[in-house]
XYZ file of C-alpha atoms in Angstrom:
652
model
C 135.841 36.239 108.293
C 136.165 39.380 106.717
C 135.609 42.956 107.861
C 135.250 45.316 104.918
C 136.151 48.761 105.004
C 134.821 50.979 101.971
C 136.945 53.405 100.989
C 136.150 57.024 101.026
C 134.461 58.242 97.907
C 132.666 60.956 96.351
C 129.377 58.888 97.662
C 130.337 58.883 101.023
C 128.382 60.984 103.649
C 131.224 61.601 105.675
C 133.407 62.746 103.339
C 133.410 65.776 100.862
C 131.184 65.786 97.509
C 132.047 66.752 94.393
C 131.106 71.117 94.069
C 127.681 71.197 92.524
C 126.883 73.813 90.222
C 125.945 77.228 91.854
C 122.644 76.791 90.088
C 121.732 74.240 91.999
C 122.295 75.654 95.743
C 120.131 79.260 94.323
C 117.540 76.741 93.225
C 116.858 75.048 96.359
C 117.028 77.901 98.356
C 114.543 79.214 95.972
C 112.289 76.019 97.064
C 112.726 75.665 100.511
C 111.602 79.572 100.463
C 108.832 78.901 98.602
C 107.642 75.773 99.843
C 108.109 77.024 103.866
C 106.231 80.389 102.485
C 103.010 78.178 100.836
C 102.693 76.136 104.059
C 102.801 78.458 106.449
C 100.156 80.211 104.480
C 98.092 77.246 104.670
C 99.018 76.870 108.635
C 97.682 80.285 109.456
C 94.178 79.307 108.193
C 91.519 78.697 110.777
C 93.594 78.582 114.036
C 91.447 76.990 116.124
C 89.893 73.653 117.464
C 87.706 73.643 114.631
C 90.231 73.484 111.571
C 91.698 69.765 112.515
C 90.028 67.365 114.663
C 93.419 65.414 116.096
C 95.124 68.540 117.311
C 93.153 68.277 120.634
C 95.192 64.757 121.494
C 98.806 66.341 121.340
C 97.231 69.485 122.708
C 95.835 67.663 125.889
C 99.602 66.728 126.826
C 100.756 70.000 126.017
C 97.789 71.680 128.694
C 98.855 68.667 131.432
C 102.572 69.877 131.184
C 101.574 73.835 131.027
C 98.282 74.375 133.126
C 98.757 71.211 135.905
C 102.677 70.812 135.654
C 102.039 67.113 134.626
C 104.771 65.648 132.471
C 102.793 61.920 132.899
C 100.771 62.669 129.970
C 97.069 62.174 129.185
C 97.315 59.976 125.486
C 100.221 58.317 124.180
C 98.385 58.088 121.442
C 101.027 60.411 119.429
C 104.056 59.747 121.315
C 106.211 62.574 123.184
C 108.583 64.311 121.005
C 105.251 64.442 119.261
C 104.219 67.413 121.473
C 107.492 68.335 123.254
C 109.337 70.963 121.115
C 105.812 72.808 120.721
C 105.561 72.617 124.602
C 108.653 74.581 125.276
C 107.700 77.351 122.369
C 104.561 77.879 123.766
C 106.162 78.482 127.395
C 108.622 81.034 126.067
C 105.886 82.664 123.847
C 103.614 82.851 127.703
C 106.802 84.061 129.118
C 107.262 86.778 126.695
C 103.712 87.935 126.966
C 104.023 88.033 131.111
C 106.965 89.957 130.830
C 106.095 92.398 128.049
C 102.392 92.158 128.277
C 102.516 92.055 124.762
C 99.183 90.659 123.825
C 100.039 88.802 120.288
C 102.531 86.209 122.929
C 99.605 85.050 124.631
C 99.020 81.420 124.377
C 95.497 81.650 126.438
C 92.323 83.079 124.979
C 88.202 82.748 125.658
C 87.685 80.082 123.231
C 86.241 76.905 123.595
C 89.374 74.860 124.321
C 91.025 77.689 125.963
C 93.900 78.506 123.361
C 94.918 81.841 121.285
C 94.757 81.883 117.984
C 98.802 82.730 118.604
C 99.216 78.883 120.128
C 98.147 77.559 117.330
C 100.132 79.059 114.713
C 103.058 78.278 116.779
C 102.340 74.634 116.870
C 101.803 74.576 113.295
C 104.700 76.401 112.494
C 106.916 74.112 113.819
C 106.202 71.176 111.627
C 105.902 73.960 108.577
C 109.943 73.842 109.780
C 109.898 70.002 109.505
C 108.220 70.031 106.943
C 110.803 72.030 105.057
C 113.582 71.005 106.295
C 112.608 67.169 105.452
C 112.666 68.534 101.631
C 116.325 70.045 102.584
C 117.568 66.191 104.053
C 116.154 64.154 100.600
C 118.225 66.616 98.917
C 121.299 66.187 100.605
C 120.270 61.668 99.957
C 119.618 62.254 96.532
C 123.308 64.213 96.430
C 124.725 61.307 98.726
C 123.781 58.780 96.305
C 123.047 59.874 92.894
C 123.455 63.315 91.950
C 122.751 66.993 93.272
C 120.097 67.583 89.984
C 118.673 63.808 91.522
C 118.359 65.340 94.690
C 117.078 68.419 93.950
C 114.298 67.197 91.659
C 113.272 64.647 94.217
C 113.383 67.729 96.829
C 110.584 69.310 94.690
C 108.644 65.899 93.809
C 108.242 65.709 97.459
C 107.310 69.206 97.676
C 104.174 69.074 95.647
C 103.337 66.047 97.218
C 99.625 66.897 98.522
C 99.346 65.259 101.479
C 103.110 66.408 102.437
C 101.852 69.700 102.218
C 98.722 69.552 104.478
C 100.627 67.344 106.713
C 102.756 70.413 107.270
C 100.178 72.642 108.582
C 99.020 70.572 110.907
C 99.781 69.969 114.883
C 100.247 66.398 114.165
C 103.332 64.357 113.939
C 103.001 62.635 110.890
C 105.067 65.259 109.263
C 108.204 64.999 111.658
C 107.904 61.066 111.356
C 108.483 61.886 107.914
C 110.899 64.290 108.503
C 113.219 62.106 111.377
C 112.935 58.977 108.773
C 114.268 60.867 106.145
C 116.665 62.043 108.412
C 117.550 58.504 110.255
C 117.978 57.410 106.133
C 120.676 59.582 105.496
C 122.495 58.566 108.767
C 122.065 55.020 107.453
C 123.870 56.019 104.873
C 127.121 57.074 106.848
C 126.444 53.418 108.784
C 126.250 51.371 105.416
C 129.073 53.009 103.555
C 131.314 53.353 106.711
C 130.124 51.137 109.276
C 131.339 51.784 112.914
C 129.737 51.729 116.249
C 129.419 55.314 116.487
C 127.274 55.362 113.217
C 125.162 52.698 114.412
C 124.535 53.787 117.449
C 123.411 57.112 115.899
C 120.889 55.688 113.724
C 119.800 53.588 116.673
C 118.982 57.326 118.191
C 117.491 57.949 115.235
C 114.918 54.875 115.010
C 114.093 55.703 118.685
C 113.358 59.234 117.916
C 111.571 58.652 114.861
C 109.200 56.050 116.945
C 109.096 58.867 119.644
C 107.049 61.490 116.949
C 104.636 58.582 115.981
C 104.798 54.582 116.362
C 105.176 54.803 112.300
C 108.787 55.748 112.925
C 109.923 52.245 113.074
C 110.120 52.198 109.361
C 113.804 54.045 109.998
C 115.068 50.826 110.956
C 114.321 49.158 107.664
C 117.110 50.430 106.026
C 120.166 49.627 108.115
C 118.926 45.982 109.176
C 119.110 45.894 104.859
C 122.593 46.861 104.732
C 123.360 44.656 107.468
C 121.849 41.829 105.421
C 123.055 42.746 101.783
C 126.955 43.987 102.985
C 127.810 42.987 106.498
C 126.170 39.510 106.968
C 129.222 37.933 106.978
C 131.062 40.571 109.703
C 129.976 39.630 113.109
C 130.863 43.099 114.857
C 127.963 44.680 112.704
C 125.198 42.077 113.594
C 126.624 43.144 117.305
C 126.506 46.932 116.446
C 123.032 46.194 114.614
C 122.043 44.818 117.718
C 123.459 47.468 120.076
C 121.893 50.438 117.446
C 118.548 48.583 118.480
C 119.119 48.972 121.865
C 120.080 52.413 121.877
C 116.790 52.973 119.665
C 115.054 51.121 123.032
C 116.500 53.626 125.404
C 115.969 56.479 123.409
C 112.441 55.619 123.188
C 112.124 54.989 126.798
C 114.095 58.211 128.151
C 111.518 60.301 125.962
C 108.031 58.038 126.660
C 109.099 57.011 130.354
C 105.263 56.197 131.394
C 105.126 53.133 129.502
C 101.717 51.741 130.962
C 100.144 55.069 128.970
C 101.902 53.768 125.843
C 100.530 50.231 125.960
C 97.068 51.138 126.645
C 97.237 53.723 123.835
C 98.366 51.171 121.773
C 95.931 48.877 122.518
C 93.138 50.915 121.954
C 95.132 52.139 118.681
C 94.976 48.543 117.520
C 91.215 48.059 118.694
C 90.021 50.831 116.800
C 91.581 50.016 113.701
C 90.924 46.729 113.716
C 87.046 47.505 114.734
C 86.757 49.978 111.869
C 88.297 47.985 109.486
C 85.779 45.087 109.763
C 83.356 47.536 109.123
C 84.413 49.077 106.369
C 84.892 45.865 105.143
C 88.361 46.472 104.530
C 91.596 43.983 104.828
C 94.828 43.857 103.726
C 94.655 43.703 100.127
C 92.565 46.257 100.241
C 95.038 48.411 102.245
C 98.234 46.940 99.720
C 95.770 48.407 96.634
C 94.881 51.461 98.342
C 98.511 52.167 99.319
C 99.221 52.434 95.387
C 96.085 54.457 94.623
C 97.527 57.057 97.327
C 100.363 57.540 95.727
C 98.524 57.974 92.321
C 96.208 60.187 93.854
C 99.081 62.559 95.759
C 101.590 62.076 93.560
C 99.693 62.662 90.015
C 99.491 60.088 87.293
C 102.874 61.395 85.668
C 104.976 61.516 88.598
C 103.618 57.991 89.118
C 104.270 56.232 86.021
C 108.378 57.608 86.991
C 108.031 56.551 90.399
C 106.665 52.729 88.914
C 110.074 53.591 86.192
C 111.956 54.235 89.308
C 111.632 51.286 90.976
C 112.059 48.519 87.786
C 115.144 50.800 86.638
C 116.665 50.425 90.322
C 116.146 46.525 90.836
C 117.824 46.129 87.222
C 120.730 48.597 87.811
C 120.991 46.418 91.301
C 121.527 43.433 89.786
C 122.770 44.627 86.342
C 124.657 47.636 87.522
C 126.169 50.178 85.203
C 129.647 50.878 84.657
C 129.228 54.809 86.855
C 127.403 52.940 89.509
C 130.129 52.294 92.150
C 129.561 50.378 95.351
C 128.046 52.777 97.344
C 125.278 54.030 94.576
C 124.589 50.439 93.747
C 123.626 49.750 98.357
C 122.426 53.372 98.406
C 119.459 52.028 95.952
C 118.956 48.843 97.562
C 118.474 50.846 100.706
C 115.895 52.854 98.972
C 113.997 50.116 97.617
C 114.267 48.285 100.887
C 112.477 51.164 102.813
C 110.497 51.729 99.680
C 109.285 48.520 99.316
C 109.550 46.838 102.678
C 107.440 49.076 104.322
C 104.986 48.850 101.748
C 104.587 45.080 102.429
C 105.026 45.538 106.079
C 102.441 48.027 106.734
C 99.898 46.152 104.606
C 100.388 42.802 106.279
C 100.220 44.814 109.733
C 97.154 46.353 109.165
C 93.529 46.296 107.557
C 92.411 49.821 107.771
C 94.378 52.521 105.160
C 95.145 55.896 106.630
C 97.396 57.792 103.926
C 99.079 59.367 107.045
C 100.765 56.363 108.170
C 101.983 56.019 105.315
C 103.762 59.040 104.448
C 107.353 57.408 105.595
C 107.680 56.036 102.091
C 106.764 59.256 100.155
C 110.597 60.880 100.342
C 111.826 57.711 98.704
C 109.076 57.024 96.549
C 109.997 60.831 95.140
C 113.459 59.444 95.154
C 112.943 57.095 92.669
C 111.080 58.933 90.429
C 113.868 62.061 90.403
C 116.347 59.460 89.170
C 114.210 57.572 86.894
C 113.450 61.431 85.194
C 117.222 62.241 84.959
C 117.845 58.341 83.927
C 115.329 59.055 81.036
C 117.021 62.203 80.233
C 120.270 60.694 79.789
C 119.333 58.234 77.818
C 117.579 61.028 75.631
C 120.730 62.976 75.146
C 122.683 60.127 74.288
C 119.958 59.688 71.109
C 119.301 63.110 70.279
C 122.245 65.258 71.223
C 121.021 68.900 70.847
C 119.044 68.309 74.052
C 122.076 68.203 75.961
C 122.572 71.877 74.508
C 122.698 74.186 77.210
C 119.891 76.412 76.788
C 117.567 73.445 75.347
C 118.327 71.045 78.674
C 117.789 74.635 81.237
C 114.087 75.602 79.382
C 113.073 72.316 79.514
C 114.262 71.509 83.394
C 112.664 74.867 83.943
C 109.443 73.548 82.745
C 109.636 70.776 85.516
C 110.519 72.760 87.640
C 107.967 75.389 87.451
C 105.009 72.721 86.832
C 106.262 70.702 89.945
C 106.129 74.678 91.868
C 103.086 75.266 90.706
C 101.524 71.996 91.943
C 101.860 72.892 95.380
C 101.158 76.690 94.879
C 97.663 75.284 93.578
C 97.666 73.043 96.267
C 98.032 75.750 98.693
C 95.622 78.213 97.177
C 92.857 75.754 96.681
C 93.451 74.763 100.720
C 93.507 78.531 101.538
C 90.841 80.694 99.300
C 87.404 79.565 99.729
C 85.146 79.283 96.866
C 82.060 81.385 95.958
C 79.920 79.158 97.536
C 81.806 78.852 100.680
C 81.657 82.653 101.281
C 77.874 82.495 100.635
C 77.479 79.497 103.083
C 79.607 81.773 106.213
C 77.432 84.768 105.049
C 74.042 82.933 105.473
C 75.126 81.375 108.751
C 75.832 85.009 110.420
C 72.720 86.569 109.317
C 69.693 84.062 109.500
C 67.663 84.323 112.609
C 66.372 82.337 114.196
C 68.802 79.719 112.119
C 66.607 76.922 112.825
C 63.579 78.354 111.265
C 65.235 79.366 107.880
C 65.067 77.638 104.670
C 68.145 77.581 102.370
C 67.751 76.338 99.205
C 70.303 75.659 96.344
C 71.836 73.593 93.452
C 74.261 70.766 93.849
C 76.585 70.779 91.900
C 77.686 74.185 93.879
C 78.982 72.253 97.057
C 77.583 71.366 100.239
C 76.341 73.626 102.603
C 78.365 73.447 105.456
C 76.818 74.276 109.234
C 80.191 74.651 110.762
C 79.487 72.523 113.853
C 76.797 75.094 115.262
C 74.231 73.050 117.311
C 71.060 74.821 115.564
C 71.136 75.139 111.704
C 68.630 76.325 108.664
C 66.710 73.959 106.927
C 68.545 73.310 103.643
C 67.489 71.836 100.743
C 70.035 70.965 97.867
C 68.476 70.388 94.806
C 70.047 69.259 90.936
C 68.403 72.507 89.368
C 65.924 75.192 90.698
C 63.530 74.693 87.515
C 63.321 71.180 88.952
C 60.964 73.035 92.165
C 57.517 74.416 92.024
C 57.707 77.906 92.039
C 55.515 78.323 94.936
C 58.170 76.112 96.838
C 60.521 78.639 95.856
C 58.953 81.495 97.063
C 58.045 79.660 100.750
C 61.818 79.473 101.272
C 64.156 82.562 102.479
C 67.262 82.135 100.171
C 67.527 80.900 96.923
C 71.317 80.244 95.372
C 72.386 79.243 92.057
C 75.341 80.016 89.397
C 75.105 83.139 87.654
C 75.812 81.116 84.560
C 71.946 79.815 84.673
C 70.794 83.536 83.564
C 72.773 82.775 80.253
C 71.901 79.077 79.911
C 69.077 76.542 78.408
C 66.632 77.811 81.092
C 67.796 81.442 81.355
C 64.149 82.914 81.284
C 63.355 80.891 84.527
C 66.137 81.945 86.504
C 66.166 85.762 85.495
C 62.142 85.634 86.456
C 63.301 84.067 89.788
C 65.877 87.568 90.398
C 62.822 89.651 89.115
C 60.741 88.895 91.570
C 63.280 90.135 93.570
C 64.059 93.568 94.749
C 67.538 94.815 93.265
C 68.685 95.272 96.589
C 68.054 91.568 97.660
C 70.073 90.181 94.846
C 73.827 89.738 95.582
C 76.273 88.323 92.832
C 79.533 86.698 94.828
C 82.048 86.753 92.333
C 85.945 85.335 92.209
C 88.437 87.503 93.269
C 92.394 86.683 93.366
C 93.282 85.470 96.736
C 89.755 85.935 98.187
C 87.606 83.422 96.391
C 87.296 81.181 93.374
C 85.104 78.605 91.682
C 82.181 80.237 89.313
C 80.232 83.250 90.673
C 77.254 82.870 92.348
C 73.838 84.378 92.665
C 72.138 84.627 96.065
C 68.245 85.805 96.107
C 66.682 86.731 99.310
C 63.368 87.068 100.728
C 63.363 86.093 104.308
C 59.891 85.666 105.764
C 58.738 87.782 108.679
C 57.625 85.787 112.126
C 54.224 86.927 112.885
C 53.534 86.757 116.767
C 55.245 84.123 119.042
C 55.165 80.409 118.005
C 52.040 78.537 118.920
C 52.522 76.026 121.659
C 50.365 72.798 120.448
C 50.685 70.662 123.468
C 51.675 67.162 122.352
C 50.018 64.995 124.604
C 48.827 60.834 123.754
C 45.436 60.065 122.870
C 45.284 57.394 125.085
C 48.301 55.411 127.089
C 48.744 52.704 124.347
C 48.585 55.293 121.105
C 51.636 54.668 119.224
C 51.786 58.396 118.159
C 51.571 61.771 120.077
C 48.833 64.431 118.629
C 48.771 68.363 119.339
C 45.493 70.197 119.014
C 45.417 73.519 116.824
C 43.659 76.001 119.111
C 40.271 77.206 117.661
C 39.917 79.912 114.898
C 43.698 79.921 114.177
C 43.782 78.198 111.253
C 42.457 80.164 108.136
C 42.421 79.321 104.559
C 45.111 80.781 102.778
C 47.666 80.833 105.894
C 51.222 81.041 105.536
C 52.386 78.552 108.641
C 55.698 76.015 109.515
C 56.004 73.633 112.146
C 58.767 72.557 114.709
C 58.775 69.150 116.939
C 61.388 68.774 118.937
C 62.739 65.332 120.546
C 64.309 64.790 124.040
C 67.754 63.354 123.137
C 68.003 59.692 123.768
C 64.272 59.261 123.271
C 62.442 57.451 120.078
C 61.036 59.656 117.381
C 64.381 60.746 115.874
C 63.686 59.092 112.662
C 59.722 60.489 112.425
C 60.463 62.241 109.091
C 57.132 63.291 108.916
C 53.658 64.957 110.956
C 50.261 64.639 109.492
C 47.508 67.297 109.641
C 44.359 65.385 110.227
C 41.838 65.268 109.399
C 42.808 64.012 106.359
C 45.930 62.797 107.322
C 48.107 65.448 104.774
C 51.878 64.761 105.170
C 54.306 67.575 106.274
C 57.425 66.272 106.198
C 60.427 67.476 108.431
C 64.101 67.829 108.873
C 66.740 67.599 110.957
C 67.546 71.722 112.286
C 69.983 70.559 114.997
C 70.054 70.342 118.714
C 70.201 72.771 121.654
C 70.789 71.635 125.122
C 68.613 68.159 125.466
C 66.529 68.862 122.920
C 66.702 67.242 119.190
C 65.094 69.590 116.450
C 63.394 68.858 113.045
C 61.336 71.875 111.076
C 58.731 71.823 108.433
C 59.381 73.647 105.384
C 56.446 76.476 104.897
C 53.104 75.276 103.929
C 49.443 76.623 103.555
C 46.820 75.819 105.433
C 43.396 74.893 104.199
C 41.412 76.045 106.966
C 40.326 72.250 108.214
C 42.818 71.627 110.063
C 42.324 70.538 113.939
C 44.966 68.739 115.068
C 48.892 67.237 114.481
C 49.422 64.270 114.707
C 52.983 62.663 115.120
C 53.017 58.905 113.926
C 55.882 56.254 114.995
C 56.624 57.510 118.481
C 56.263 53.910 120.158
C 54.470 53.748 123.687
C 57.762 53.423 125.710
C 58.584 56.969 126.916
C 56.178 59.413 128.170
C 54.464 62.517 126.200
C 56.539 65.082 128.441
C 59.510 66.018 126.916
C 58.175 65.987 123.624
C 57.313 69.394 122.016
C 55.575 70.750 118.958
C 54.933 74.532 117.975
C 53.256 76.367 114.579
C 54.925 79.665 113.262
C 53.007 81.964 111.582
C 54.927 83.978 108.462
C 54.432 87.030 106.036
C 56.232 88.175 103.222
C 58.871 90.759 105.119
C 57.594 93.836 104.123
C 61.312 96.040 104.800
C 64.242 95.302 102.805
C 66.370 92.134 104.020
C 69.205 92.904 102.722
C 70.237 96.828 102.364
């Protein structure tokens, strides 16, 4: 039996590397400013419970430790350290604020889960750190193995990673899983190249920590069980040490997620859901192995995936066929890339049938990893041809380039995360202003975006349409905003829209145009002329004809009704009853169709409004078809507005 013993090298991460070029350190200080800068620009957006629907789950864990003094927590469905280190920063900040009074430190507000605007930047500023620093640690593996120009490139691959960036700004752990793998990697590296009990025992810490931010973590265990099998498999002490690393990774676990029964059950229900879900989106695991590929295509862009595909054929070969510069340690550092690469890759798509691109985020540092040396690789092999690229000032413009195109990626990231567009400014305008919101009718073109009623319970009636000279005129004019691009009064059909802003008056046209760092897209035109309420609503008194009527009627009260009548009409539903898909009322007699649509809900009640219509005089009653005979009339309700062309500017 034999018990190897690498010597130290310039590969080794215990020992000292070759000096890099000064250029190198300025430029990734340059990046980690800039990349820590952009996502904590993007972190400060929208800090509330609003912005990201999973912060409430570590936040729930974080409120039983704070408010009840609970450290059993609520969900293990993101595991402890998870939640911890934003735990203790959001004491001290309290602290601070008791002691100095200080308002900014508070962690406490009026809001709706009970949290300042000041907690949640400093939970999202802490993984902005991770985020950052996990850029910092692929550097130093890309050093490790390769070279620092490997490392550094793969360092700003992973920075304009998309989903690496949003990841970063959120109070989730799926950027420290990322961040402790990495980190748990370049340990393995010590453990492979030197191996001892001391190194694997620190990886083991690492695995258990990893699987302590998020259950994805395990994947940092992939890479030492590979150098294990590809340079120790023959040395009994490290199987033992392998086996003793896994143990520590078991009690690190278990010292940080103590209430175990919490953990099962969240997994359980973890595994439920996913599984349920998956079935019904039809989904298995090729369908998760394809979609694992089209994420990194997606996040990574087309270019950076074609190295990253490079990458990965250029490693295997070198493995097998290696060069004459690849010594030992480069040669296992690859296979342990590829290993975590690829192994997890197959692992995670034979362990599940439902894609989430955050679970699989562990692969993206090494997936960058491979495409940073396949670039340089390529580069090489370019100089080697055509020697004047290796010319100083030739080889620093056109690394500049990448550079600066890579930067940019994630500034436009960023900026498209963090500026709204036109449109989105109009939509938060219209929101604050119409009253009563669920008696307003919005109407506007596609292609513009999707009006968006930021979780409010009531909402206006909106109507999204391809083009406005698709509509009837008169439809037009019933509603209270129209909205369209300004590039339509230039266009095929410019003589339609410019009559729509003369009818106008000049001060109900507004023109939302793009502005650096306050909004972007294509500027937008926003017509208004809100309709005046005349009176109170008219109660119509839905009642059943008789007990087995399939439909509910409400009679219009005598001598209301007059030819030429400017009226709308709102039924509202108690929740949980039938009648939430009636899409329609009829105006008898005659049976004329009115159809209507979903306003929103307040308290028990379901809403759905008419758009405006006219009467014709005849009308005696409304009748509401497909109701069933199950539940009774009460409950139900059904009321007329009355309108008039506002007379008093709407807009000054």
């Amino acid at each position: 039996m034999t018990h190897p013993s690498p010597s130290t090298t310039a590969h080794d991460p215990d020992s000292p590397v070759d000096p890099q070029p000064r250029w190198i350190g300025v430029a990734l200080l340059a990046l980690l400013l800039v990349s820590f800068g952009l996502r904590a620009w993007d972190a400060a957006q929208g800090l509330n419970a609003h912005r990201y629907y999973d912060e409430r789950y570590p936040l729930k864990n974080v409120s039983a430790i704070l408010l009840h003094g609970e450290i059993r927590p609520r969900n293990a469905f993101y595991t402890s350290l998870s939640y911890l280190p934003q735990t203790a920063a959001l004491a001290a900040s309290q602290w601070l604020f008791e002691v100095t009074r200080y308002e900014p430190f508070a962690i406490y507000s009026a809001s709706s889960d009970g949290y300042s605007p000041t907690a949640y930047l400093i939970c999202r500023l802490i993984n902005v750190l991770y985020g950052t620093l996990s850029l910092w640690v692929l550097f130093l593996i890309g050093r490790r193995i390769y070279s620092p120009a490997v490392g550094l490139l793969a360092a700003a691959i992973l920075a304009a990673f998309g989903r690496h960036v949003q990841s970063s700004g959120e109070f989730k752990p799926d950027i420290l899983v990322l961040f402790l793998v990495t980190l748990t990697f370049y340990w393995t590296l010590a453990a492979a190249f030197r191996p001892s009990l001391r190194r694997f025992l620190l990886v083991g810490v690492g695995v258990g920590l990893s699987v302590s931010a998020k259950y994805t973590g395990v994947a940092a265990a992939i890479p030492l069980t590979a150098a294990v099998l590809a340079e120790g498999r023959r040395d009994r002490r490290q199987w033992l040490w392998l086996v003793l690393a896994g143990v520590a990774s078991v009690v690190t676990f278990v010292i940080l997620n103590p209430f175990l029964d919490v953990v099962f059950d969240s997994i359980s229900f973890l595994s439920h859901t996913y599984a349920t879900t998956g079935a019904e989106e039809e989904s298995g695991h090729w369908v998760v192995f394809t979609r694992q590929i089209q994420f990194l295509s997606d996040q990574h862009g087309p270019v950076v995936t074609a190295f990253v595909g490079l990458g990965v054929l250029g490693l295997l070969w070198r493995i097998f066929r290696p060069a004459s510069e690849d010594a030992r340690e480069r040669r296992l550092g690859s296979i342990l890339v590829l290993c975590l690469l690829l192994g997890y890759s197959v692992l995670h798509a034979l362990g599940m049938t439902l894609f989430r691109g955050q679970n699989y985020l562990p692969v993206v540092p090494f997936s960058s990893l491979a495409a940073a040396w396949a670039m340089v690789e390529l580069w090489r092999w370019l100089c080697l041809r055509f020697p004047w690229l290796a010319w100083r000032p030739v080889a620093a413009l056109v690394w500049a380039g990448v550079g600066a195109a890579l930067v940019a990626q994630q500034e436009t990231l960023v900026y498209v995360r963090v500026v709204p567009t036109t449109f989105s400014l109009m939509n938060e305008e219209l929101l604050g202003e119409l009253d009563p919101t669920g008696m307003r009718h919005v109407v506007y073109e596609r292609p513009l975006g999707t009006f968006d009623t930021g979780g409010r319970p009531r909402r206006p009636l909106v109507t999204p349409v391809d083009r406005l000279t698709a509509v009837p005129p008169a439809f037009l004019d019933g509603t209270d905003v129209e909205v369209f691009p300004q590039s339509r009064l230039d266009g095929p059909a410019a003589d339609f829209y410019r009559d729509r802003v003369a009818r106008c008056a000049r001060d109900q046209v507004e023109i939302v145009g793009v502005r650096w760092f306050h909004s972007r897209g294509e500027p937008i035109v926003i017509l208004r002329h809100l309709w005046e309420l005349v009176g109170d609503p008219v109660d119509l008194q839905v009642r059943r004809p008789d007990e087995d009527s399939p439909f509910l009627v409400g009679r219009v009260p005598e001598g209301l009704t007059k030819p030429g009548e400017t009226v709308s009409l709102m039924f509202w539903i108690p929740r949980g009853a039938a009648g939430r898909d009636v899409d329609q009322l009829r105006l008898d007699p005659g049976g004329r169709s009115v159809p209507i649509f979903d306003t929103g809900r307040r308290l028990n009640r379901l809403f759905r409004t008419s758009t405006r219509f006219t009467l014709t005089g005849t009308e005696q009653r409304v009748r509401v078809p497909s109701i069933g005979t199950d539940d009774p009339a009460r409950g139900y309700g059904l009321e007329l507005y009355e309108w008039r062309p506002e007379t008093a500017p709407a807009h000054p």
